[in-house]
Coordinates of C-alpha atoms in Angstrom, one line a residue:
X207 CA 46.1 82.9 34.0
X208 CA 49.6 82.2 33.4
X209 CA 49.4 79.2 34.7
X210 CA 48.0 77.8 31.9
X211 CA 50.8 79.5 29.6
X212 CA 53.2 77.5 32.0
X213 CA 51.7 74.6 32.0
X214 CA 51.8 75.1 27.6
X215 CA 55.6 76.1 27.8
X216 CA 56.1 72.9 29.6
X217 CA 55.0 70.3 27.0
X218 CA 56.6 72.7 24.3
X219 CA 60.1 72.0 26.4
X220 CA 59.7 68.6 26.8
X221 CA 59.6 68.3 23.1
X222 CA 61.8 70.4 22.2
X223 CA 64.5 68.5 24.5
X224 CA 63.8 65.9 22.5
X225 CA 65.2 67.2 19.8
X226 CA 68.3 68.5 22.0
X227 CA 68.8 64.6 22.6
X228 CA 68.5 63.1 19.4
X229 CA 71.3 66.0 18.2
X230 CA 73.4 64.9 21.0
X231 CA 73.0 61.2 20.2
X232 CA 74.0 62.0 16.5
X233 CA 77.0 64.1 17.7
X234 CA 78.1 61.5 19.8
X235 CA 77.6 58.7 17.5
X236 CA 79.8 61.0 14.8
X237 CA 82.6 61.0 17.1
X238 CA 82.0 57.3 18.2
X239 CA 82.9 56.5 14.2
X240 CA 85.1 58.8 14.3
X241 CA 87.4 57.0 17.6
X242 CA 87.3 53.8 16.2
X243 CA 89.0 55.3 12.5
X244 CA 91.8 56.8 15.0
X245 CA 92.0 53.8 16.9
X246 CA 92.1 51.4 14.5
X247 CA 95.1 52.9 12.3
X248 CA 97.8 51.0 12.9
X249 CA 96.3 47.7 13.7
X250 CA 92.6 46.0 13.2
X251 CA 91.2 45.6 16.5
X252 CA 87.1 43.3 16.5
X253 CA 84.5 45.0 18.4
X254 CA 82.1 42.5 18.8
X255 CA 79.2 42.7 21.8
X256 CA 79.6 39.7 22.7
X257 CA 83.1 40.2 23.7
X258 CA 83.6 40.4 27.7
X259 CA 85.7 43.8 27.5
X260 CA 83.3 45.3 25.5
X261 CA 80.7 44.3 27.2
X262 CA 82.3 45.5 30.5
X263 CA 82.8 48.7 28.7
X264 CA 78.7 49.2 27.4
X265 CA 77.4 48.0 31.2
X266 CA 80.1 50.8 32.7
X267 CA 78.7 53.2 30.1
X268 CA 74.9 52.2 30.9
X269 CA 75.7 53.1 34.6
X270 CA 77.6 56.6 33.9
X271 CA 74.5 58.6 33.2
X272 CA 72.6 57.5 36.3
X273 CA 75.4 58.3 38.6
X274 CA 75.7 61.7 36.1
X275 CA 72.4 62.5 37.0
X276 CA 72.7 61.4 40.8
X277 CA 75.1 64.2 41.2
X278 CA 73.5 66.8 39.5
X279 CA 70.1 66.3 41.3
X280 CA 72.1 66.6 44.9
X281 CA 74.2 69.8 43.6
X282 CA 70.3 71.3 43.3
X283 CA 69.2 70.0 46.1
X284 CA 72.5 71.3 48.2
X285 CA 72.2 74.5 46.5
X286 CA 68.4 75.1 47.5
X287 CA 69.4 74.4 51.2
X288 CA 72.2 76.6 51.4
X289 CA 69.7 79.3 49.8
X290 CA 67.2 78.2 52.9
X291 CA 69.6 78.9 55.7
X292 CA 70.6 82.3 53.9
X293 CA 66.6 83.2 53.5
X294 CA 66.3 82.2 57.4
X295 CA 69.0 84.1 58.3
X296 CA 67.8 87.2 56.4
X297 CA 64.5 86.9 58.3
X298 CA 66.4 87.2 61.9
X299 CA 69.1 89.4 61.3
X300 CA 68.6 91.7 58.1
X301 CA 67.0 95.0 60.0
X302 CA 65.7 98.3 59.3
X303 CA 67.0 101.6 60.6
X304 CA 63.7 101.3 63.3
X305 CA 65.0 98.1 64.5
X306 CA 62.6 95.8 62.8
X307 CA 63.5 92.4 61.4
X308 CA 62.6 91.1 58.1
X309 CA 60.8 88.3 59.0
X310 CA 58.3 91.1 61.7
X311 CA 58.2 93.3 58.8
X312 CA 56.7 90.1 56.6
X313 CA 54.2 89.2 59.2
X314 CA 52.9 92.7 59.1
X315 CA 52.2 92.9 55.8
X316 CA 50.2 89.7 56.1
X317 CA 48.2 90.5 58.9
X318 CA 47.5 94.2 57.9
X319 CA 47.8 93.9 53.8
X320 CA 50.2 97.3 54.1
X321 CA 53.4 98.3 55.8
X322 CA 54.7 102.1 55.8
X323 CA 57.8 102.7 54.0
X324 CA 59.6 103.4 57.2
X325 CA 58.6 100.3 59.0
X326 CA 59.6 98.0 55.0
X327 CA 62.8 96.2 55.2
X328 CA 64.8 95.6 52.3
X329 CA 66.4 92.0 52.1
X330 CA 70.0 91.3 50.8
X331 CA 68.9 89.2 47.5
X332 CA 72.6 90.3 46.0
X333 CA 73.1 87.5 48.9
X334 CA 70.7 85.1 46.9
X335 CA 72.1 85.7 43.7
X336 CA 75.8 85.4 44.9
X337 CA 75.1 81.9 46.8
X338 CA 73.0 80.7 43.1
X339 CA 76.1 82.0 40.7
X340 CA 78.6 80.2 43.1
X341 CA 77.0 77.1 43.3
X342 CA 76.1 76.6 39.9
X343 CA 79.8 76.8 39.1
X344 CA 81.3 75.0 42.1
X345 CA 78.6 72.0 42.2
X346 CA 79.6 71.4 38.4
X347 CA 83.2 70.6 39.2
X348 CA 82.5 66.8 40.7
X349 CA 80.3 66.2 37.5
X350 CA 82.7 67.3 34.9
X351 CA 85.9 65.6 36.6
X352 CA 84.3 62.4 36.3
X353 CA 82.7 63.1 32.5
X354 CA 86.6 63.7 31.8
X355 CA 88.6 61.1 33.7
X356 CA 86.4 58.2 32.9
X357 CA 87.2 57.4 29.4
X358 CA 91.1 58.4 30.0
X359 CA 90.9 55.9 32.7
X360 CA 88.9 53.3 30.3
X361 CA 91.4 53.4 27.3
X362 CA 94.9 53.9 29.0
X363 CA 94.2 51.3 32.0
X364 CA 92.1 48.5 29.4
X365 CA 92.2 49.5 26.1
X366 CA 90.3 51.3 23.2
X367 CA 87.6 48.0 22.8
X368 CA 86.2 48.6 26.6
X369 CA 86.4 52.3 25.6
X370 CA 83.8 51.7 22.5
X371 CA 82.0 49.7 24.2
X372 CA 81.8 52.2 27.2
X373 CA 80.5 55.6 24.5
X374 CA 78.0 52.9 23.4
X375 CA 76.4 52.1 26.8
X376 CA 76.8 55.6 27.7
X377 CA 75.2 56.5 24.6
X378 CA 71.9 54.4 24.7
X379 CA 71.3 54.8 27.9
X380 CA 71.2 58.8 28.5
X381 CA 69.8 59.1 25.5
X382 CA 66.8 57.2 26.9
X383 CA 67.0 58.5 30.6
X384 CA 67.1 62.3 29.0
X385 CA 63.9 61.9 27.3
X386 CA 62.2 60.1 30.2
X387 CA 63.5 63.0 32.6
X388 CA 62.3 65.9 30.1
X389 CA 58.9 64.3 29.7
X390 CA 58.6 63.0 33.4
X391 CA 59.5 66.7 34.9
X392 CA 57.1 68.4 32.8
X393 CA 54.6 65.7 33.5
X394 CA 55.3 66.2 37.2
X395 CA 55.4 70.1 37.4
X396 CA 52.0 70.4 35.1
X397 CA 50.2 67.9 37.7
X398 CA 50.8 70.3 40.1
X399 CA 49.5 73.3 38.4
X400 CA 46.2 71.0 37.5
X401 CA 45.8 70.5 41.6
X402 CA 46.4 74.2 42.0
X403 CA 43.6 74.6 39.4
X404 CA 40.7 71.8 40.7
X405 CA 41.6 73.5 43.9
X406 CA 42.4 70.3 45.7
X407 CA 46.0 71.5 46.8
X408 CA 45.6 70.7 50.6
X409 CA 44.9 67.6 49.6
X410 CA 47.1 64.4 50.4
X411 CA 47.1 64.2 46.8
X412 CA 48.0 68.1 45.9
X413 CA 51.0 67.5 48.5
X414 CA 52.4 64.9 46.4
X415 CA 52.1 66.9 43.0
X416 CA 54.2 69.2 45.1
X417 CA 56.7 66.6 45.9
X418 CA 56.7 65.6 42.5
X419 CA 56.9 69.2 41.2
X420 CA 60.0 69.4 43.5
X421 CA 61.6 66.3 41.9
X422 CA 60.8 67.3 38.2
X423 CA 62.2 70.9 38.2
X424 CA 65.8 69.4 38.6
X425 CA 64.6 66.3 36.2
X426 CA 63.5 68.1 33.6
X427 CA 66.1 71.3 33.5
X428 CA 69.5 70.0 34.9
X429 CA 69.5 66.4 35.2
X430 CA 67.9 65.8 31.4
X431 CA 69.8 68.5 29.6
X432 CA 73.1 67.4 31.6
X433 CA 73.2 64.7 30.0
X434 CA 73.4 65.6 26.5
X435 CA 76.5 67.5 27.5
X436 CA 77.9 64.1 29.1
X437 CA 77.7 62.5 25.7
X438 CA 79.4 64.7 23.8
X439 CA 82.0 65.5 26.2
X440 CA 83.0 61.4 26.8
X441 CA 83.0 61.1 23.3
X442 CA 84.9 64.4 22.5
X443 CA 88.1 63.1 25.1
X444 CA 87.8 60.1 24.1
X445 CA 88.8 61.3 20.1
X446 CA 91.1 63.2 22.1
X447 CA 93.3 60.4 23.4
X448 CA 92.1 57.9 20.4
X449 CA 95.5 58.7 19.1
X450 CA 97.4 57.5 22.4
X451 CA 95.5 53.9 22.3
X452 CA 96.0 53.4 18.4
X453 CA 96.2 49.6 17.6
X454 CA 96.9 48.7 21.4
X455 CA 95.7 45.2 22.7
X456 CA 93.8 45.0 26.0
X457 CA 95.9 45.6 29.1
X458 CA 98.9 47.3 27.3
X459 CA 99.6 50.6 28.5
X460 CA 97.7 49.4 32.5
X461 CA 99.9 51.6 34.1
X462 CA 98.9 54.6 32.4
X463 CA 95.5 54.3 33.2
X464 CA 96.4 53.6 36.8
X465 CA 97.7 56.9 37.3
X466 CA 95.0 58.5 36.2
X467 CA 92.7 56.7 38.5
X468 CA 94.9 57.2 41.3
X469 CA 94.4 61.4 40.2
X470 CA 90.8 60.4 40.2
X471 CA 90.7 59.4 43.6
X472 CA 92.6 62.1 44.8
X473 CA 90.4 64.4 43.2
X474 CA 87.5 62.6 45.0
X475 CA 89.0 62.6 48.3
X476 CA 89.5 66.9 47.8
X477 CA 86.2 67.4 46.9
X478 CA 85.1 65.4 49.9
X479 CA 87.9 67.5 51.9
X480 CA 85.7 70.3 50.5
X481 CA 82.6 69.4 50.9
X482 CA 81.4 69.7 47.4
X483 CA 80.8 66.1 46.7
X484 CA 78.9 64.8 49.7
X485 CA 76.0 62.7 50.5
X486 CA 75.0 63.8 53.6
X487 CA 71.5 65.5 54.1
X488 CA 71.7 69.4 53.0
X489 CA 69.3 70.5 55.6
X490 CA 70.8 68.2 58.3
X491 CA 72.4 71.5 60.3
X492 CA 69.2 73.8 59.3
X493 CA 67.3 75.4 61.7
X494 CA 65.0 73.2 63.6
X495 CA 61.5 75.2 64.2
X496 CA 63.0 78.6 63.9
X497 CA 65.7 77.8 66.6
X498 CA 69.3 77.2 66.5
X499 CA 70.0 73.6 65.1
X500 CA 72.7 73.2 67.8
X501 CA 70.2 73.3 70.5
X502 CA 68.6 70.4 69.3
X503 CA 69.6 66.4 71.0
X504 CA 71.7 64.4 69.2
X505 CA 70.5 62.3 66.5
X506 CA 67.3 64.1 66.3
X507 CA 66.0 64.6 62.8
X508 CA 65.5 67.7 60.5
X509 CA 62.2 69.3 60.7
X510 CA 62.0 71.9 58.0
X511 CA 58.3 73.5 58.4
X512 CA 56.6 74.0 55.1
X513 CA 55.0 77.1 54.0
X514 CA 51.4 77.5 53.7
X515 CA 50.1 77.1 50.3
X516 CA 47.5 79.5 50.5
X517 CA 46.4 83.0 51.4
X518 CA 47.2 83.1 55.4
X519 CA 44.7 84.4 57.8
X520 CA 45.4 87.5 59.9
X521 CA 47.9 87.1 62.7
X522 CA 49.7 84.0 61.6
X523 CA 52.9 83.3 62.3
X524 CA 55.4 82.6 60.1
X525 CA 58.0 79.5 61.5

């Protein structure tokens, strides 16, 4: 039954993010008129498109929010894994007073229906929580260093022109790729809950609304929303340090820009150091059918067993 509320709530979100974006666009568009006045004090400077720094600067900021997004979709995705291992885990260690493991404890109650208080084991979600709080917080620091560094490196290393024309890429293209990822996420988590309801969810084609439902949950409320966040924040430093670029030509203050992008890189090469900004597979040291991934040959690939969909029958085993 709620389902159907879900499915409602949704659509309503999608649209309503719409909105969200076209406020951010206007905020950023504000401060966009607003850079240019500071910029353009104490000498004229032409921004015209066809211009090759500003162009440079608009095809940068058409690329920004795809690589935004990119980072935010593997901070859920490395952030849901480290929550697996800590749910697998729980099912082999956490343990009643009677000796019983979580994971026996869950097996009995879907065999049998029932399990006596004595023979219940409570799991450690304060665990869960901790590992969600700290990862929404630590996975945001890659995102915001580069929402911050990139126009400072734009208008001190080449000048406030590429820096326009960098806002206005940026600008035009989240603006569009928030709206697709809003309606697109809803899209793909509603076809899911229409398998779930024609009952066709073993299906090859229920299995890919799943895989799309797991795509569009971080579309539709990190990635899309992110991004009206990355267009006022560009444009907000970028008003910032208008003051600092006032009137100056292309290439002027280089050097000033360069050491901010050698910061940059630093700060890249710590958050490697650290593991937070990484492209390696999240579940690449997970457990490999229940057993200890170190056990497995070298090379051999990740095999995460799914969970069954549906009501299991009595005496199945749980991987």
């Amino acid at each position: 039954k709620t389902d159907s509320l879900d499915a409602l709530g949704n659509t309503t979100a999608a649209m309503g993010k719409g909105f969200a974006v076209g406020s951010a666009v206007l905020t950023a568009l504000s401060l966009l008129a607003a850079f240019k006045h500071e910029a353009t004090k104490e000498k004229v400077l032409h921004f015209e498109i066809w211009d090759p720094i500003l162009l440079a600067g608009t095809l940068l900021g058409a690329m920004l929010p795809f690589f935004f997004a990119a980072l935010t979709m593997m901070s859920v995705g490395k952030a849901a894994a480290e929550m697996i291992d800590e749910v697998r885990r729980q099912f082999r260690e956490v343990k009643n007073a009677k000796g019983i493991t979580l994971l026996k404890a869950i097996q009995t109650v879907t065999a049998t229906g029932t399990i006596s208080e004595e023979d219940d084991v409570e799991p450690d979600s304060d665990r869960c929580v901790q590992i969600s709080t700290r990862s929404s917080v630590k996975e945001m620091i890659a995102p915001g260093v580069y929402a911050v560094f990139t126009p400072m490196i734009t208008g001190f290393m080449v000048g406030p022109r590429m820096l326009m024309g960098l806002l206005a890429g940026c600008i035009g293209s989240a603006a569009m790729m928030a709206i697709m990822m809003g309606n697109a996420g809803g899209a793909w988590d509603n076809s899911k809950k229409l398998c779930e309801k024609l009952k066709i969810k073993k299906t090859d084609q229920g299995k890919a609304c799943v895989v799309g439902d797991t795509v569009g949950d971080p579309f539709k409320d990190t990635s899309g929303p992110s991004l009206d966040i990355l267009l006022k924040l560009m444009a907000m430093v970028s008003l910032l340090i208008a003051p600092l670029v006032d009137g100056q030509d292309d290439w002027e203050t280089w050097y000033f820009g360069l050491i901010v992008l050698v910061i940059c890189i630093i700060a890249t090469l710590v958050l490697m150091q650290k593991n937070i900004l990484t492209w390696q597979d999240p579940l690449g040291a997970a457990s490999i059918g229940g057993g200890d991934a170190s056990e497995a040959p070298a090379g051999a690939p990740t095999v995460v067993k799914a969970w069954s969909d549906g009501p299991r029958e009595a005496g199945a085993s749980i991987d």
